[in-house]
XYZ file of N, CA and C in Angstrom:
645
model
N 29.016 -26.624 -3.249
C 29.360 -27.667 -1.408
C 29.311 -28.376 -2.133
N 30.254 -29.591 -1.117
C 30.450 -31.185 -1.898
C 28.959 -31.255 0.193
N 28.777 -33.127 -0.703
C 28.362 -33.554 0.812
C 29.199 -33.412 1.974
N 30.105 -34.287 1.941
C 31.168 -34.117 3.151
C 31.218 -33.122 3.881
N 31.549 -31.779 3.238
C 31.349 -30.535 4.087
C 29.658 -30.559 4.612
N 29.022 -30.610 3.542
C 27.785 -30.515 4.287
C 27.256 -31.244 5.451
N 27.983 -32.378 5.695
C 27.752 -33.610 7.046
C 28.641 -32.663 7.930
N 29.476 -32.142 7.741
C 30.266 -31.420 8.728
C 29.448 -30.174 9.622
N 28.987 -29.942 8.600
C 28.317 -28.745 9.122
C 27.009 -28.994 9.691
N 26.668 -29.732 8.855
C 25.042 -29.848 9.671
C 25.460 -31.142 11.456
N 26.822 -31.869 11.732
C 26.336 -32.043 13.083
C 26.806 -30.592 14.042
N 27.673 -29.670 12.954
C 27.987 -28.637 14.306
C 26.688 -27.925 14.068
N 25.358 -28.368 13.770
C 23.807 -27.265 14.545
C 23.559 -27.783 15.585
N 24.060 -29.609 16.159
C 23.257 -30.023 17.361
C 24.990 -29.671 17.738
N 25.934 -29.168 17.891
C 26.558 -28.704 19.059
C 26.352 -27.581 20.213
N 27.435 -28.763 21.755
C 27.081 -27.960 22.201
C 27.341 -26.098 22.735
N 28.491 -25.758 21.413
C 29.139 -24.899 21.737
C 27.711 -24.043 20.514
N 27.300 -22.803 21.553
C 26.840 -21.876 20.086
C 27.082 -21.169 19.120
N 28.810 -20.778 19.663
C 28.947 -20.286 18.747
C 29.685 -21.084 16.912
N 29.610 -22.604 17.475
C 29.526 -23.749 16.456
C 28.226 -23.772 16.106
N 27.453 -23.635 16.607
C 25.792 -23.780 16.083
C 26.276 -21.950 15.195
N 26.026 -21.295 15.520
C 25.530 -20.092 14.466
C 26.195 -19.980 13.093
N 27.399 -21.017 13.348
C 28.547 -20.617 12.443
C 27.785 -21.534 11.078
N 27.449 -22.467 12.510
C 26.894 -24.167 10.518
C 25.366 -23.298 10.242
N 24.696 -22.909 11.314
C 22.986 -21.998 10.848
C 23.914 -21.308 9.523
N 24.263 -20.229 9.739
C 25.104 -18.936 8.799
C 25.315 -19.905 7.371
N 26.377 -21.155 7.708
C 26.403 -21.342 6.401
C 24.972 -21.549 5.834
N 24.862 -22.804 6.883
C 23.061 -23.347 5.933
C 22.161 -22.485 4.813
N 22.311 -20.989 6.107
C 21.464 -20.137 5.747
C 22.025 -19.465 4.022
N 23.309 -19.642 4.081
C 24.100 -18.818 2.852
C 23.802 -20.070 1.770
N 23.756 -21.590 1.982
C 24.277 -22.465 1.101
C 22.327 -22.451 -0.077
N 22.008 -22.649 1.125
C 20.205 -22.028 0.798
C 19.636 -21.161 -0.525
N 20.262 -19.845 -0.493
C 19.983 -18.842 -0.991
C 21.316 -19.058 -2.299
N 22.516 -19.558 -2.160
C 22.967 -19.748 -3.741
C 22.621 -20.767 -4.366
N 22.231 -21.715 -3.670
C 22.323 -22.877 -5.322
C 20.807 -23.892 -3.860
N 19.522 -23.352 -4.456
C 18.854 -23.704 -3.356
C 18.444 -25.317 -4.251
N 18.319 -25.584 -5.161
C 17.809 -27.106 -5.366
C 19.205 -27.894 -5.275
N 20.791 -26.951 -5.445
C 21.675 -28.462 -5.110
C 21.264 -28.654 -3.625
N 20.997 -27.276 -2.930
C 21.254 -27.736 -1.123
C 20.638 -28.878 -1.318
N 18.724 -28.855 -1.164
C 17.959 -29.972 -0.953
C 18.233 -31.114 -1.501
N 18.794 -30.826 -3.192
C 19.515 -33.103 -3.443
C 21.148 -33.645 -2.151
N 21.592 -32.761 -1.596
C 22.395 -32.886 -0.688
C 21.984 -33.060 0.261
N 20.620 -32.813 0.861
C 20.203 -32.643 1.826
C 19.701 -33.872 1.532
N 18.557 -34.441 0.333
C 17.888 -35.337 1.143
C 18.829 -36.982 0.784
N 20.361 -36.470 0.184
C 20.942 -37.533 -0.172
C 21.673 -37.201 1.351
N 21.876 -37.052 2.442
C 22.637 -37.087 3.283
C 21.110 -38.249 4.097
N 20.190 -37.585 4.299
C 19.006 -37.843 5.394
C 18.715 -39.324 4.792
N 18.765 -40.047 3.696
C 18.978 -41.271 2.829
C 19.902 -42.424 3.451
N 21.403 -41.477 3.690
C 22.289 -42.702 3.541
C 21.992 -43.337 5.673
N 21.764 -44.400 5.343
C 22.269 -45.264 6.887
C 22.407 -45.321 7.098
N 23.901 -45.503 7.050
C 25.621 -45.953 7.658
C 25.792 -44.238 8.211
N 25.147 -43.118 8.313
C 25.043 -42.373 8.869
C 24.938 -41.872 10.011
N 25.724 -40.892 10.697
C 25.647 -40.946 12.087
C 23.480 -40.386 12.278
N 23.331 -41.211 12.983
C 21.189 -41.083 13.620
C 21.654 -38.611 13.218
N 22.154 -38.524 14.234
C 21.809 -37.258 14.517
C 21.830 -35.962 13.266
N 23.328 -36.182 11.841
C 23.704 -35.847 11.030
C 22.060 -35.982 10.007
N 21.766 -37.261 10.452
C 21.099 -37.759 9.441
C 19.484 -36.874 9.759
N 19.356 -36.227 11.248
C 18.170 -35.324 11.357
C 18.638 -34.265 11.299
N 19.496 -34.104 11.827
C 19.802 -32.211 10.871
C 19.944 -32.120 9.675
N 19.824 -33.218 9.178
C 19.537 -32.761 7.327
C 18.766 -32.647 7.240
N 17.534 -34.342 7.910
C 16.010 -34.014 7.788
C 15.289 -33.164 7.795
N 15.863 -31.733 9.239
C 15.260 -30.794 10.247
C 15.653 -29.615 8.781
N 16.870 -29.469 8.212
C 16.487 -28.661 6.928
C 15.875 -28.582 6.032
N 15.704 -29.933 5.437
C 14.899 -30.322 4.747
C 13.204 -29.938 4.892
N 13.054 -30.328 6.197
C 11.323 -29.548 5.973
C 11.034 -28.762 6.149
N 12.190 -27.779 7.137
C 12.119 -26.114 7.231
C 12.255 -25.465 5.961
N 12.455 -25.975 4.928
C 12.572 -25.619 3.404
C 11.083 -24.700 3.182
N 10.237 -25.632 4.158
C 8.274 -25.982 3.358
C 8.056 -25.710 4.857
N 8.248 -25.307 6.194
C 6.938 -25.571 6.955
C 7.421 -24.338 7.636
N 6.589 -23.425 7.476
C 5.118 -22.276 8.727
C 4.848 -21.708 8.889
N 4.446 -21.082 9.854
C 3.521 -20.982 10.740
C 2.440 -19.976 9.782
N 3.559 -19.054 9.319
C 2.713 -17.482 8.378
C 2.615 -18.188 7.442
N 1.055 -17.720 7.317
C 0.300 -18.609 5.372
C 0.960 -18.014 4.592
N 1.168 -16.301 4.176
C 2.117 -15.171 3.606
C 3.539 -15.932 3.200
N 4.059 -16.141 4.243
C 5.186 -16.906 3.787
C 5.113 -18.542 2.873
N 4.256 -19.248 4.198
C 4.402 -20.460 3.301
C 3.593 -20.694 1.593
N 3.491 -19.450 1.379
C 3.205 -19.678 -0.191
C 4.337 -18.596 -0.956
N 4.970 -18.274 -0.171
C 6.481 -18.123 -0.418
C 7.084 -19.017 -0.786
N 7.055 -20.620 0.150
C 8.440 -20.865 -0.030
C 7.514 -22.255 -1.035
N 5.894 -22.382 -0.987
C 5.303 -23.492 -1.640
C 5.851 -22.897 -3.467
N 6.411 -21.671 -3.878
C 6.806 -21.344 -4.607
C 8.342 -21.593 -5.044
N 9.196 -21.120 -3.919
C 10.412 -21.377 -4.438
C 10.476 -22.681 -4.479
N 9.869 -24.031 -3.710
C 9.984 -24.856 -3.929
C 9.833 -25.157 -5.242
N 8.525 -24.899 -6.021
C 7.776 -25.558 -7.295
C 9.254 -24.829 -8.249
N 9.840 -24.385 -8.233
C 11.043 -23.611 -9.078
C 11.627 -24.535 -9.121
N 11.510 -25.595 -8.259
C 13.144 -26.259 -8.225
C 11.904 -27.305 -9.301
N 13.264 -28.211 -10.388
C 12.673 -28.842 -11.700
C 11.597 -29.990 -10.838
N 10.969 -30.557 -11.994
C 9.952 -31.997 -11.605
C 10.622 -32.929 -11.305
N 12.039 -33.444 -12.443
C 12.584 -34.066 -12.282
C 13.920 -34.786 -10.690
N 13.698 -33.407 -10.029
C 13.956 -33.072 -9.139
C 14.060 -33.268 -8.202
N 12.258 -33.197 -8.279
C 11.949 -33.070 -7.010
C 11.352 -34.040 -6.936
N 11.152 -34.592 -7.961
C 10.799 -36.497 -7.778
C 11.512 -36.853 -7.081
N 12.955 -37.086 -7.229
C 14.135 -37.748 -7.091
C 14.089 -37.704 -5.431
N 13.624 -36.509 -5.075
C 13.692 -36.117 -3.682
C 12.187 -36.554 -3.638
N 11.257 -36.392 -3.551
C 9.763 -36.974 -3.038
C 10.608 -38.847 -2.891
N 10.884 -39.026 -4.058
C 10.925 -40.703 -4.367
C 12.002 -40.968 -2.914
N 13.007 -40.490 -2.840
C 13.790 -40.709 -1.608
C 13.234 -40.070 -0.398
N 12.698 -39.804 -0.269
C 11.978 -39.064 1.256
C 11.580 -40.421 1.965
N 9.898 -41.264 0.374
C 9.777 -42.457 1.517
C 10.228 -43.733 1.103
N 11.595 -43.396 0.576
C 12.436 -44.867 0.450
C 12.847 -44.573 1.827
N 13.326 -43.593 2.110
C 14.147 -43.605 3.765
C 12.969 -44.009 4.968
N 11.794 -44.078 4.898
C 10.610 -44.766 5.902
C 11.101 -45.160 6.633
N 11.290 -45.727 7.765
C 11.595 -47.246 7.755
C 13.090 -47.420 8.040
N 13.946 -46.447 8.182
C 16.138 -46.706 8.049
C 15.728 -45.910 8.897
N 15.421 -45.328 9.625
C 15.648 -44.694 11.272
C 15.925 -45.596 11.772
N 16.903 -44.653 13.125
C 17.092 -45.671 14.448
C 16.215 -44.389 15.775
N 15.805 -43.428 15.031
C 15.316 -42.512 16.406
C 13.747 -42.598 15.913
N 12.887 -41.880 17.475
C 11.948 -41.473 17.318
C 11.194 -40.628 17.555
N 10.680 -39.154 16.619
C 9.605 -39.950 15.893
C 10.276 -39.718 14.741
N 10.038 -40.290 13.195
C 10.798 -39.432 12.234
C 10.627 -38.672 11.060
N 11.902 -37.965 11.293
C 12.463 -36.792 10.452
C 12.106 -37.194 8.848
N 12.510 -37.952 8.758
C 11.969 -38.326 6.788
C 10.104 -38.816 7.384
N 9.767 -38.755 8.033
C 7.844 -38.778 8.177
C 7.797 -37.161 7.671
N 8.118 -36.532 8.238
C 7.674 -34.684 8.694
C 8.690 -34.445 7.257
N 9.793 -34.558 6.993
C 9.490 -34.107 5.386
C 8.762 -34.702 4.356
N 8.697 -36.430 4.381
C 7.325 -36.459 3.336
C 5.827 -35.472 3.728
N 5.420 -35.708 4.680
C 4.537 -34.928 5.232
C 4.642 -32.675 4.789
N 5.500 -32.281 5.207
C 6.236 -31.035 4.647
C 5.940 -30.629 2.642
N 6.721 -32.104 1.965
C 6.084 -32.288 0.475
C 4.806 -32.231 0.069
N 4.424 -33.120 0.685
C 2.757 -32.822 0.030
C 1.891 -32.188 0.692
N 2.507 -31.268 2.067
C 1.261 -30.655 2.416
C 0.889 -29.550 1.328
N 2.390 -29.191 1.017
C 2.409 -28.329 -0.465
C 1.986 -28.268 -1.531
N 2.137 -29.606 -1.841
C 1.892 -30.386 -3.056
C 0.222 -30.660 -3.192
N 0.378 -31.143 -2.477
C -1.647 -31.843 -2.745
C -2.404 -31.065 -2.689
N -2.295 -29.381 -2.627
C -3.238 -28.307 -1.864
C -2.750 -28.281 -4.111
N -2.146 -28.565 -4.708
C -2.347 -28.239 -5.917
C -2.439 -29.293 -6.890
N -3.038 -30.470 -6.018
C -3.038 -31.478 -6.995
C -1.931 -31.969 -7.405
N -1.257 -31.980 -6.823
C 0.530 -32.970 -7.238
C 0.573 -34.389 -6.305
N 1.609 -35.160 -6.438
C 1.665 -36.125 -5.992
C 0.841 -37.135 -4.924
N -0.339 -37.326 -5.243
C -1.624 -37.931 -4.747
C -1.135 -39.297 -4.234
N -0.410 -39.855 -4.755
C 0.047 -41.093 -4.544
C 0.944 -41.529 -3.664
N 1.374 -40.420 -3.294
C 2.322 -40.035 -1.775
C 0.943 -40.703 -0.778
N -0.172 -40.794 -1.052
C -1.001 -41.481 0.574
C -1.130 -42.675 -0.246
N -1.320 -42.944 -1.267
C -1.398 -43.977 -1.695
C -0.335 -45.383 -1.449
N 1.463 -44.603 -1.208
C 2.346 -45.111 -1.065
C 2.402 -45.426 0.687
N 2.166 -44.753 1.725
C 1.990 -43.963 2.969
C 0.999 -45.799 3.699
N 0.350 -45.833 2.948
C -1.148 -46.767 2.925
C -0.722 -47.983 2.988
N 0.066 -48.567 1.483
C 0.511 -49.213 1.069
C 1.406 -50.191 2.066
N 2.877 -48.769 2.973
C 3.595 -48.706 3.760
C 2.717 -49.780 4.645
N 1.757 -49.130 4.860
C 1.586 -50.006 6.265
C 0.492 -51.024 6.738
N -0.147 -51.835 5.386
C -0.623 -52.492 5.392
C 0.122 -53.922 4.679
N 0.859 -53.611 4.285
C 2.170 -54.625 3.660
C 2.500 -55.050 4.769
N 1.972 -56.403 4.486
C 2.174 -57.341 5.072
C 4.136 -58.040 5.884
N 5.165 -57.360 5.079
C 5.808 -57.764 4.782
C 6.450 -56.318 5.702
N 5.799 -55.443 6.347
C 6.453 -54.361 6.317
C 6.993 -54.250 7.954
N 8.125 -53.453 8.254
C 8.983 -53.543 9.403
C 7.860 -53.021 10.603
N 8.373 -52.532 11.835
C 7.166 -51.947 12.329
C 7.905 -50.244 12.566
N 8.814 -50.360 11.937
C 9.442 -48.795 12.014
C 8.928 -48.222 10.364
N 8.478 -49.160 9.866
C 8.006 -48.749 7.964
C 7.088 -48.314 8.648
N 6.017 -48.733 9.353
C 4.008 -48.498 9.388
C 4.221 -46.979 9.935
N 5.508 -47.699 11.065
C 4.932 -46.453 12.261
C 5.276 -44.960 12.072
N 6.457 -44.812 10.803
C 6.593 -43.679 10.263
C 5.656 -43.264 9.294
N 5.176 -44.084 8.903
C 4.663 -43.824 7.555
C 2.714 -43.301 7.891
N 2.609 -43.872 9.670
C 1.586 -43.446 10.049
C 1.599 -41.847 10.699
N 2.832 -41.508 11.114
C 3.152 -40.642 11.316
C 3.284 -39.926 10.185
N 3.706 -39.941 9.356
C 3.526 -38.710 8.181
C 1.633 -38.870 7.319
N 1.161 -39.245 7.826
C -0.075 -39.091 7.187
C -0.354 -38.341 8.397
N -0.176 -38.553 9.986
C -0.970 -37.929 10.985
C -0.484 -36.902 10.419
N 0.755 -36.081 10.245
C 1.274 -34.866 9.867
C 0.349 -33.772 9.618
N -0.132 -34.955 7.732
C -0.867 -34.711 6.571
C -1.890 -33.504 6.960
N -2.442 -35.110 7.459
C -4.303 -34.736 8.512
C -4.179 -33.552 9.364
N -3.427 -33.532 9.837
C -3.004 -32.172 11.060
C -3.093 -30.815 9.995
N -2.365 -30.900 8.935
C -1.807 -29.789 8.167
C -3.063 -29.305 6.989
N -2.968 -29.950 6.926
C -4.313 -29.596 5.371
C -5.443 -29.745 5.385
N -6.978 -28.821 4.734
C -7.285 -29.374 4.955
C -8.477 -30.462 4.213
N -9.118 -30.490 4.852
C -10.435 -31.623 4.862
C -10.901 -31.972 3.092
N -10.866 -30.315 2.309
C -11.481 -30.903 1.090
C -10.439 -30.911 -0.128
N -8.678 -31.331 0.754
C -8.174 -31.276 -0.422
C -7.652 -33.174 0.186
N -7.917 -33.146 0.718
C -7.429 -35.217 1.238
C -8.697 -35.669 0.907
N -10.633 -35.151 0.534
C -11.256 -35.759 0.859
C -11.179 -37.431 -0.133
N -10.704 -36.430 -1.342
C -10.187 -38.127 -2.997
C -9.805 -38.967 -2.020
N -8.958 -38.709 -0.842
C -7.972 -40.069 -0.819
C -8.289 -40.828 0.548
N -9.573 -39.887 0.814
C -9.810 -40.356 2.468
C -9.889 -42.126 3.038
N -10.460 -42.662 2.104
C -10.557 -44.379 2.448
C -8.848 -44.740 2.693
N -8.298 -44.224 1.475
C -6.921 -45.306 1.798
C -6.214 -44.898 3.570
N -6.719 -43.284 3.812
C -5.700 -43.061 4.977
C -6.495 -43.904 5.718
N -7.565 -43.648 5.779
C -9.111 -44.488 7.177
C -7.975 -45.821 6.986
N -8.013 -46.676 5.737
C -7.619 -47.930 5.893
C -6.268 -48.018 6.468
N -5.520 -47.274 6.117
C -4.345 -47.074 6.322
C -3.929 -46.915 8.609
N -4.915 -46.478 8.651
C -4.951 -45.871 10.039
C -6.024 -47.103 11.177
N -6.855 -47.379 10.378
C -7.315 -48.418 10.926
C -6.545 -49.841 10.690
N -5.596 -50.341 10.158
C -5.374 -51.257 9.805
C -3.574 -50.924 11.045
N -3.056 -50.153 11.449
C -2.460 -49.761 11.889
C -2.974 -50.173 13.842
N -4.851 -50.038 13.836
C -4.784 -49.342 15.241
C -5.255 -51.242 15.576
N -5.512 -51.857 14.426
C -6.152 -52.946 14.500
C -5.544 -54.177 16.223
N -5.921 -54.944 16.005
C -5.859 -55.729 18.101
C -4.628 -56.240 17.428
N -4.462 -57.328 15.674
C -3.487 -58.020 15.658
C -2.065 -57.267 15.721
N -2.393 -55.934 15.383
C -0.898 -55.513 15.738
C -0.407 -55.187 16.955
N 0.965 -55.864 16.513
C 1.946 -56.018 18.447
C 2.426 -55.371 18.342
N 2.914 -53.487 17.307
C 3.874 -52.665 18.285
C 2.778 -51.519 18.903
N 2.992 -51.187 19.904
C 2.252 -49.685 20.658
C 2.785 -48.980 20.506
N 3.779 -48.711 19.512
C 4.587 -47.654 18.741
C 3.412 -47.517 17.637
N 3.031 -48.485 16.867
C 2.800 -47.914 15.666
C 0.879 -48.086 15.143
N 0.500 -48.953 16.857
C -0.894 -48.556 17.237
C -1.447 -46.689 17.822
N 0.647 -46.519 18.866
C 0.560 -45.027 18.808
C 0.019 -43.411 17.509
N 1.299 -44.692 16.885
C 1.035 -43.423 16.128
C -0.460 -43.488 14.591
N -1.334 -45.094 15.028
C -2.281 -44.285 14.370
C -2.527 -43.705 15.119
N -2.994 -44.264 15.615
C -4.064 -43.529 16.942
C -3.755 -41.940 16.772
N -3.184 -41.764 16.771
C -2.371 -39.739 16.411
C -3.095 -39.770 15.179
N -3.346 -39.901 14.325
C -3.052 -40.076 13.056
C -4.327 -39.824 12.707
N -5.468 -40.699 13.252
C -6.974 -40.869 13.638
C -7.533 -39.660 13.964
N -6.922 -39.386 15.050
C -7.661 -38.063 15.934
C -7.125 -37.145 14.817
N -6.246 -37.142 13.777
C -5.879 -35.904 13.474
C -6.703 -35.808 12.051
N -7.759 -36.779 11.959
C -8.140 -36.662 10.436
C -9.767 -37.071 11.323
N -9.808 -37.122 12.078
C -11.071 -36.950 12.589
C -12.858 -36.141 11.863
N -12.053 -34.674 11.279
C -12.722 -33.806 10.740
C -13.348 -34.446 9.103
N -12.193 -34.866 8.270
C -12.537 -35.138 6.754
C -12.932 -36.292 6.815
N -12.915 -37.198 7.496
C -13.558 -38.506 7.542
C -14.459 -39.298 8.114
N -15.047 -38.730 9.270
C -16.310 -39.053 10.185
C -18.026 -39.039 8.331
N -17.391 -38.021 7.161
C -18.392 -38.636 6.835
C -18.962 -39.332 5.968
N -17.505 -39.649 5.676
C -17.743 -41.886 5.405
C -18.822 -42.659 6.723
N -17.548 -42.371 7.791
C -18.900 -43.195 8.234
C -20.589 -42.896 8.684
N -21.036 -41.645 8.627
C -21.712 -41.061 7.342
C -23.250 -41.676 6.634
N -21.939 -41.535 5.743
C -22.530 -42.183 4.093
C -23.049 -43.945 4.568
N -22.253 -44.786 5.777
C -21.987 -46.103 5.243
C -22.787 -46.265 6.117
């Protein structure tokens, strides 16, 4: 599958015509099953393209996120196992790309943030990708960070805190708290950033409470 073809298919997933939608979804399912790693690579590339139509970027991100997201715990294990079959260099490339995509979207909420969180929720319990939390924190506290970068990074942290058990995040709790409180501070001029930080705080209360009890 070439990227231009995939762009056309992704655009049809949001078509007003149900037939077009179904054709597109069937095509994507087949692509996923026939060459999983290559499919993820193309989705990541399209998501990262700032000149691409926002709807196409969102559709690419949605497909990428859904590779790892399910409410069924048994199926979740299978999805994570399949993700781990992707070569380490390609997984690194995908993870780096979705992190770099944060702050480049023109739509809210950020689909890149959801992709970052879905991968983090798959890898952090395995002891992988701890630097993701550090990077998200740095995105928020960096003086030159744009509003969209801070907001999307806080969204990603919020999703991660919502979906992972507190013991998985305990080692990174101070970085998470630093990012959240930085986003909530009075000097922050963006209501969207403060809202994202507040939501992340609500999602992290279970595991950050001991920090305050110990101080």
